[in-house]
Amino acid sequence: TSGHDDQLTSAVDALVRGLLDQRAQARAAKDFAAAYGAKFPKTTATITDQLDVLVEFRYLRRLFLIVDRTPIGEKGLAQLRKLNNLLLLSAQTTMTDDKGLAQIEGIVSLRLLRLNRSLISDNSLRHIERLPDLKLLYLSNTLLTDEAMPHIAELTQLTSLKIENTKLTDKGVAHLEALPGLIHLGLTGTGITDKSVPVLLGLKKLQHLTIDQTKLTDSGLRQLVTGLPECRIECVILEAERPIVDEVDTVDEAATK
């Protein structure tokens, strides 16, 4: 029943968060046993060693696994490959690195992937090329450069991409021509200049563009405002006040239904 599924989902969420301290873990284990009729083993291991318990929930139609700010790594992420219905994976501010991303490659059902403030490198993004249904990708505050963009360009179903506060330049932005379906694009804190304006003007479906703290001139920004009349452009120079985050969160939810 839907009520039982909700109870199971709540138990899983409690397990993931509860592993961070012993008292919460004890409460989570009790809830897990009540909902699922099985014991969660007592252990002092980190969440990296514990994600194998989640494979028991693979029959759930929707599972939103949030592992933000946890020491999840390659071993833990390898377990998630067995969750055939996983739609959303948020692994922000974690130890997720190139080896961990290689495990994410197998979660072909993913529609949203958040890896902001993770340890991934340019070359590791070749693993996400094999996520055919991925629609939303967040890679901000990482060490990514222009070399990552050919891999991202393979994700032709993308509608939302945030690659802010990275070493992206005009060379990398040129690859966005392969992603005409983009609706949300975050380029704040990158090294792009007015040379990227023609590429951005070619993204006719854009509705939101964050482009603060770049090397764009006033002239380049005005060209974008004129050439993308249906797009709200977030930039201090343009005196944009309303943040984009609320709308992106709404898109996140819609994309995973």
Short mmCIF file of C-alpha atoms in Angstrom, two decimals:
data_model
loop_
_atom_site.label_atom_id
_atom_site.label_comp_id
_atom_site.label_asym_id
_atom_site.label_seq_id
_atom_site.Cartn_x
_atom_site.Cartn_y
_atom_site.Cartn_z
CA THR A 1 0.00 0.00 0.00
CA SER A 2 1.03 3.62 -0.38
CA GLY A 3 1.07 4.05 3.41
CA HIS A 4 3.45 1.12 3.78
CA ASP A 5 5.70 2.49 1.03
CA ASP A 6 5.80 5.83 2.83
CA GLN A 7 6.76 4.07 6.04
CA LEU A 8 9.53 2.19 4.26
CA THR A 9 10.84 5.33 2.61
CA SER A 10 10.88 7.12 5.97
CA ALA A 11 12.80 4.23 7.47
CA VAL A 12 15.40 4.33 4.70
CA ASP A 13 15.81 8.07 5.11
CA ALA A 14 16.27 7.59 8.84
CA LEU A 15 18.89 4.92 8.22
CA VAL A 16 20.93 7.07 5.88
CA ARG A 17 20.88 10.04 8.22
CA GLY A 18 21.00 7.97 11.38
CA LEU A 19 24.28 6.32 10.55
CA LEU A 20 26.01 9.56 11.44
CA ASP A 21 25.65 8.97 15.19
CA GLN A 22 24.94 5.94 17.37
CA ARG A 23 21.79 7.16 19.09
CA ALA A 24 20.12 8.08 15.81
CA GLN A 25 21.28 4.75 14.36
CA ALA A 26 19.55 2.85 17.15
CA ARG A 27 16.29 4.69 16.52
CA ALA A 28 16.63 4.12 12.77
CA ALA A 29 17.20 0.39 13.28
CA LYS A 30 14.03 0.16 15.37
CA ASP A 31 11.99 1.98 12.72
CA PHE A 32 13.49 -0.21 10.00
CA ALA A 33 12.53 -3.39 11.84
CA ALA A 34 8.98 -2.14 12.42
CA ALA A 35 8.46 -1.16 8.79
CA TYR A 36 10.30 -3.95 7.02
CA GLY A 37 10.27 -6.82 9.47
CA ALA A 38 14.04 -7.25 9.37
CA LYS A 39 16.94 -6.36 11.61
CA PHE A 40 19.47 -3.71 10.72
CA PRO A 41 22.88 -4.94 11.93
CA LYS A 42 24.64 -3.16 14.77
CA THR A 43 27.89 -1.68 13.57
CA THR A 44 30.27 1.23 13.98
CA ALA A 45 31.01 1.38 10.26
CA THR A 46 30.43 4.49 8.21
CA ILE A 47 27.70 4.90 5.63
CA THR A 48 30.22 3.87 2.98
CA ASP A 49 29.96 0.30 4.30
CA GLN A 50 26.21 0.34 4.95
CA LEU A 51 24.43 1.14 1.69
CA ASP A 52 24.05 -2.54 0.90
CA VAL A 53 20.94 -2.53 3.11
CA LEU A 54 19.20 -0.25 0.63
CA VAL A 55 19.10 -2.87 -2.12
CA GLU A 56 16.27 -4.52 -0.22
CA PHE A 57 14.10 -1.59 -1.26
CA ARG A 58 14.57 -1.92 -4.99
CA TYR A 59 10.89 -2.73 -5.56
CA LEU A 60 9.93 0.80 -4.49
CA ARG A 61 8.81 2.85 -7.45
CA ARG A 62 10.41 6.06 -6.20
CA LEU A 63 13.36 6.43 -3.89
CA PHE A 64 15.04 9.75 -3.25
CA LEU A 65 18.40 9.05 -1.71
CA ILE A 66 20.08 12.07 -0.15
CA VAL A 67 23.61 11.47 1.06
CA ASP A 68 24.78 15.07 1.39
CA ARG A 69 27.75 15.68 3.68
CA THR A 70 28.41 11.99 4.35
CA PRO A 71 31.61 9.97 3.81
CA ILE A 72 30.14 7.91 1.00
CA GLY A 73 32.67 6.55 -1.45
CA GLU A 74 33.21 3.92 -4.12
CA LYS A 75 32.03 0.94 -2.06
CA GLY A 76 28.79 2.55 -1.01
CA LEU A 77 27.94 3.89 -4.45
CA ALA A 78 28.53 0.44 -5.94
CA GLN A 79 25.55 -0.81 -3.94
CA LEU A 80 23.27 1.77 -5.52
CA ARG A 81 23.68 0.16 -8.95
CA LYS A 82 21.17 -2.44 -7.78
CA LEU A 83 18.44 0.18 -7.31
CA ASN A 84 16.89 -0.04 -10.76
CA ASN A 85 14.26 2.63 -10.07
CA LEU A 86 16.46 5.29 -8.49
CA LEU A 87 15.62 8.64 -10.05
CA LEU A 88 17.44 11.18 -7.91
CA LEU A 89 20.90 11.00 -6.37
CA SER A 90 22.25 13.91 -4.38
CA ALA A 91 25.85 13.45 -3.27
CA GLN A 92 26.88 17.01 -2.56
CA THR A 93 29.78 17.83 -0.24
CA THR A 94 30.82 14.19 -0.08
CA MET A 95 33.96 12.18 -0.79
CA THR A 96 32.56 11.10 -4.16
CA ASP A 97 35.54 10.95 -6.51
CA ASP A 98 36.40 9.46 -9.90
CA LYS A 99 36.12 5.87 -8.63
CA GLY A 100 32.75 6.61 -7.09
CA LEU A 101 31.46 8.20 -10.26
CA ALA A 102 32.39 5.03 -12.13
CA GLN A 103 29.80 3.24 -9.97
CA ILE A 104 27.12 5.84 -10.68
CA GLU A 105 27.50 4.96 -14.36
CA GLY A 106 25.42 1.84 -13.76
CA ILE A 107 22.37 3.67 -12.37
CA VAL A 108 20.80 4.15 -15.79
CA SER A 109 17.42 5.19 -14.38
CA LEU A 110 18.80 8.45 -12.95
CA ARG A 111 17.14 11.67 -14.02
CA LEU A 112 18.82 14.02 -11.55
CA LEU A 113 22.41 13.96 -10.29
CA ARG A 114 23.91 16.44 -7.84
CA LEU A 115 27.68 16.36 -7.36
CA ASN A 116 28.33 19.91 -6.19
CA ARG A 117 31.43 20.26 -4.00
CA SER A 118 32.59 16.71 -4.71
CA LEU A 119 36.04 15.41 -5.69
CA ILE A 120 35.35 14.49 -9.31
CA SER A 121 37.67 15.35 -12.21
CA ASP A 122 37.12 16.06 -15.90
CA ASN A 123 37.95 12.60 -17.17
CA SER A 124 35.61 10.86 -14.73
CA LEU A 125 32.60 12.46 -16.39
CA ARG A 126 32.92 9.95 -19.20
CA HIS A 127 30.99 7.64 -16.88
CA ILE A 128 27.84 9.77 -16.90
CA GLU A 129 27.65 9.68 -20.70
CA ARG A 130 25.90 6.35 -20.22
CA LEU A 131 22.96 7.84 -18.27
CA PRO A 132 20.49 8.19 -21.15
CA ASP A 133 17.60 9.69 -19.17
CA LEU A 134 19.56 12.25 -17.14
CA LYS A 135 17.79 15.60 -17.26
CA LEU A 136 19.28 17.63 -14.41
CA LEU A 137 23.00 17.79 -13.61
CA TYR A 138 24.65 19.91 -10.93
CA LEU A 139 28.45 20.12 -10.84
CA SER A 140 29.17 23.47 -9.19
CA ASN A 141 32.12 24.20 -6.92
CA THR A 142 34.26 21.41 -8.31
CA LEU A 143 37.63 21.36 -10.09
CA LEU A 144 36.06 20.79 -13.51
CA THR A 145 37.49 22.56 -16.57
CA ASP A 146 36.67 22.82 -20.27
CA GLU A 147 37.83 19.21 -20.68
CA ALA A 148 34.67 18.03 -18.93
CA MET A 149 32.32 19.57 -21.46
CA PRO A 150 32.58 16.99 -24.31
CA HIS A 151 31.28 14.39 -21.85
CA ILE A 152 28.43 16.62 -20.70
CA ALA A 153 27.54 17.36 -24.32
CA GLU A 154 26.67 13.68 -24.76
CA LEU A 155 23.73 14.08 -22.36
CA THR A 156 21.30 15.29 -24.99
CA GLN A 157 18.26 15.01 -22.69
CA LEU A 158 19.57 17.63 -20.26
CA THR A 159 17.20 20.44 -19.38
CA SER A 160 19.10 21.83 -16.38
CA LEU A 161 22.87 22.23 -15.96
CA LYS A 162 24.72 24.07 -13.22
CA ILE A 163 28.50 24.18 -13.50
CA GLU A 164 29.16 27.29 -11.45
CA ASN A 165 32.38 28.31 -9.71
CA THR A 166 34.51 26.08 -11.90
CA LYS A 167 37.32 26.71 -14.41
CA LEU A 168 34.96 26.74 -17.37
CA THR A 169 35.83 29.16 -20.20
CA ASP A 170 34.52 30.03 -23.67
CA LYS A 171 36.14 26.88 -25.05
CA GLY A 172 33.97 24.70 -22.84
CA VAL A 173 30.78 26.69 -23.36
CA ALA A 174 31.05 26.01 -27.10
CA HIS A 175 29.96 22.43 -26.38
CA LEU A 176 26.58 23.66 -25.14
CA GLU A 177 25.50 23.86 -28.78
CA ALA A 178 24.87 20.12 -28.47
CA LEU A 179 22.27 20.73 -25.73
CA PRO A 180 19.48 22.79 -27.35
CA GLY A 181 16.94 21.53 -24.80
CA LEU A 182 18.50 23.40 -21.86
CA ILE A 183 15.97 25.39 -19.83
CA HIS A 184 18.07 26.20 -16.76
CA LEU A 185 21.78 27.03 -17.01
CA GLY A 186 24.15 28.14 -14.25
CA LEU A 187 27.47 29.70 -15.26
CA THR A 188 28.14 32.02 -12.33
CA GLY A 189 31.76 32.22 -11.25
CA THR A 190 33.24 30.96 -14.52
CA GLY A 191 35.74 32.54 -16.91
CA ILE A 192 33.46 33.05 -19.89
CA THR A 193 33.61 36.24 -21.96
CA ASP A 194 31.55 37.88 -24.69
CA LYS A 195 32.83 35.18 -27.06
CA SER A 196 30.25 32.84 -25.47
CA VAL A 197 27.31 35.13 -26.23
CA PRO A 198 26.51 33.59 -29.68
CA VAL A 199 26.45 30.10 -28.17
CA LEU A 200 24.11 31.18 -25.38
CA LEU A 201 21.85 33.01 -27.82
CA GLY A 202 21.47 29.73 -29.67
CA LEU A 203 19.85 28.09 -26.62
CA LYS A 204 16.37 29.23 -27.53
CA LYS A 205 14.59 27.24 -24.79
CA LEU A 206 16.46 28.91 -21.93
CA GLN A 207 14.18 30.28 -19.24
CA HIS A 208 16.72 30.94 -16.47
CA LEU A 209 20.40 31.82 -16.78
CA THR A 210 22.67 32.61 -13.83
CA ILE A 211 25.74 34.39 -15.11
CA ASP A 212 27.14 36.56 -12.32
CA GLN A 213 30.86 37.01 -11.59
CA THR A 214 32.07 36.20 -15.09
CA LYS A 215 34.15 38.15 -17.63
CA LEU A 216 31.13 39.20 -19.67
CA THR A 217 30.97 42.91 -20.41
CA ASP A 218 27.91 45.12 -20.08
CA SER A 219 27.57 44.94 -23.84
CA GLY A 220 27.58 41.14 -23.81
CA LEU A 221 24.98 41.01 -21.07
CA ARG A 222 22.72 43.41 -22.95
CA GLN A 223 22.99 41.23 -26.05
CA LEU A 224 21.77 38.30 -24.00
CA VAL A 225 18.87 40.26 -22.56
CA THR A 226 17.81 41.38 -26.02
CA GLY A 227 18.41 38.06 -27.76
CA LEU A 228 16.75 35.89 -25.07
CA PRO A 229 13.59 37.84 -24.22
CA GLU A 230 11.88 34.84 -22.58
CA CYS A 231 14.86 34.09 -20.33
CA ARG A 232 15.33 35.61 -16.89
CA ILE A 233 19.02 36.38 -16.50
CA GLU A 234 20.43 36.43 -12.98
CA CYS A 235 23.25 38.95 -12.64
CA VAL A 236 24.02 41.73 -10.18
CA ILE A 237 24.65 44.12 -13.05
CA LEU A 238 21.11 43.50 -14.26
CA GLU A 239 19.80 44.02 -10.71
CA ALA A 240 18.12 40.61 -10.55
CA GLU A 241 16.76 40.11 -7.06
CA ARG A 242 14.71 36.92 -7.05
CA PRO A 243 16.89 33.76 -6.61
CA ILE A 244 16.67 30.92 -9.09
CA VAL A 245 16.91 28.12 -6.50
CA ASP A 246 13.17 27.85 -5.83
CA GLU A 247 12.42 27.27 -9.48
CA VAL A 248 15.21 24.73 -9.90
CA ASP A 249 13.89 22.77 -6.91
CA THR A 250 10.47 22.72 -8.58
CA VAL A 251 12.03 21.37 -11.75
CA ASP A 252 13.88 18.74 -9.69
CA GLU A 253 10.59 17.42 -8.35
CA ALA A 254 8.86 17.43 -11.73
CA ALA A 255 11.73 15.64 -13.42
CA THR A 256 11.65 12.73 -11.02
CA LYS A 257 7.98 11.90 -11.38
#
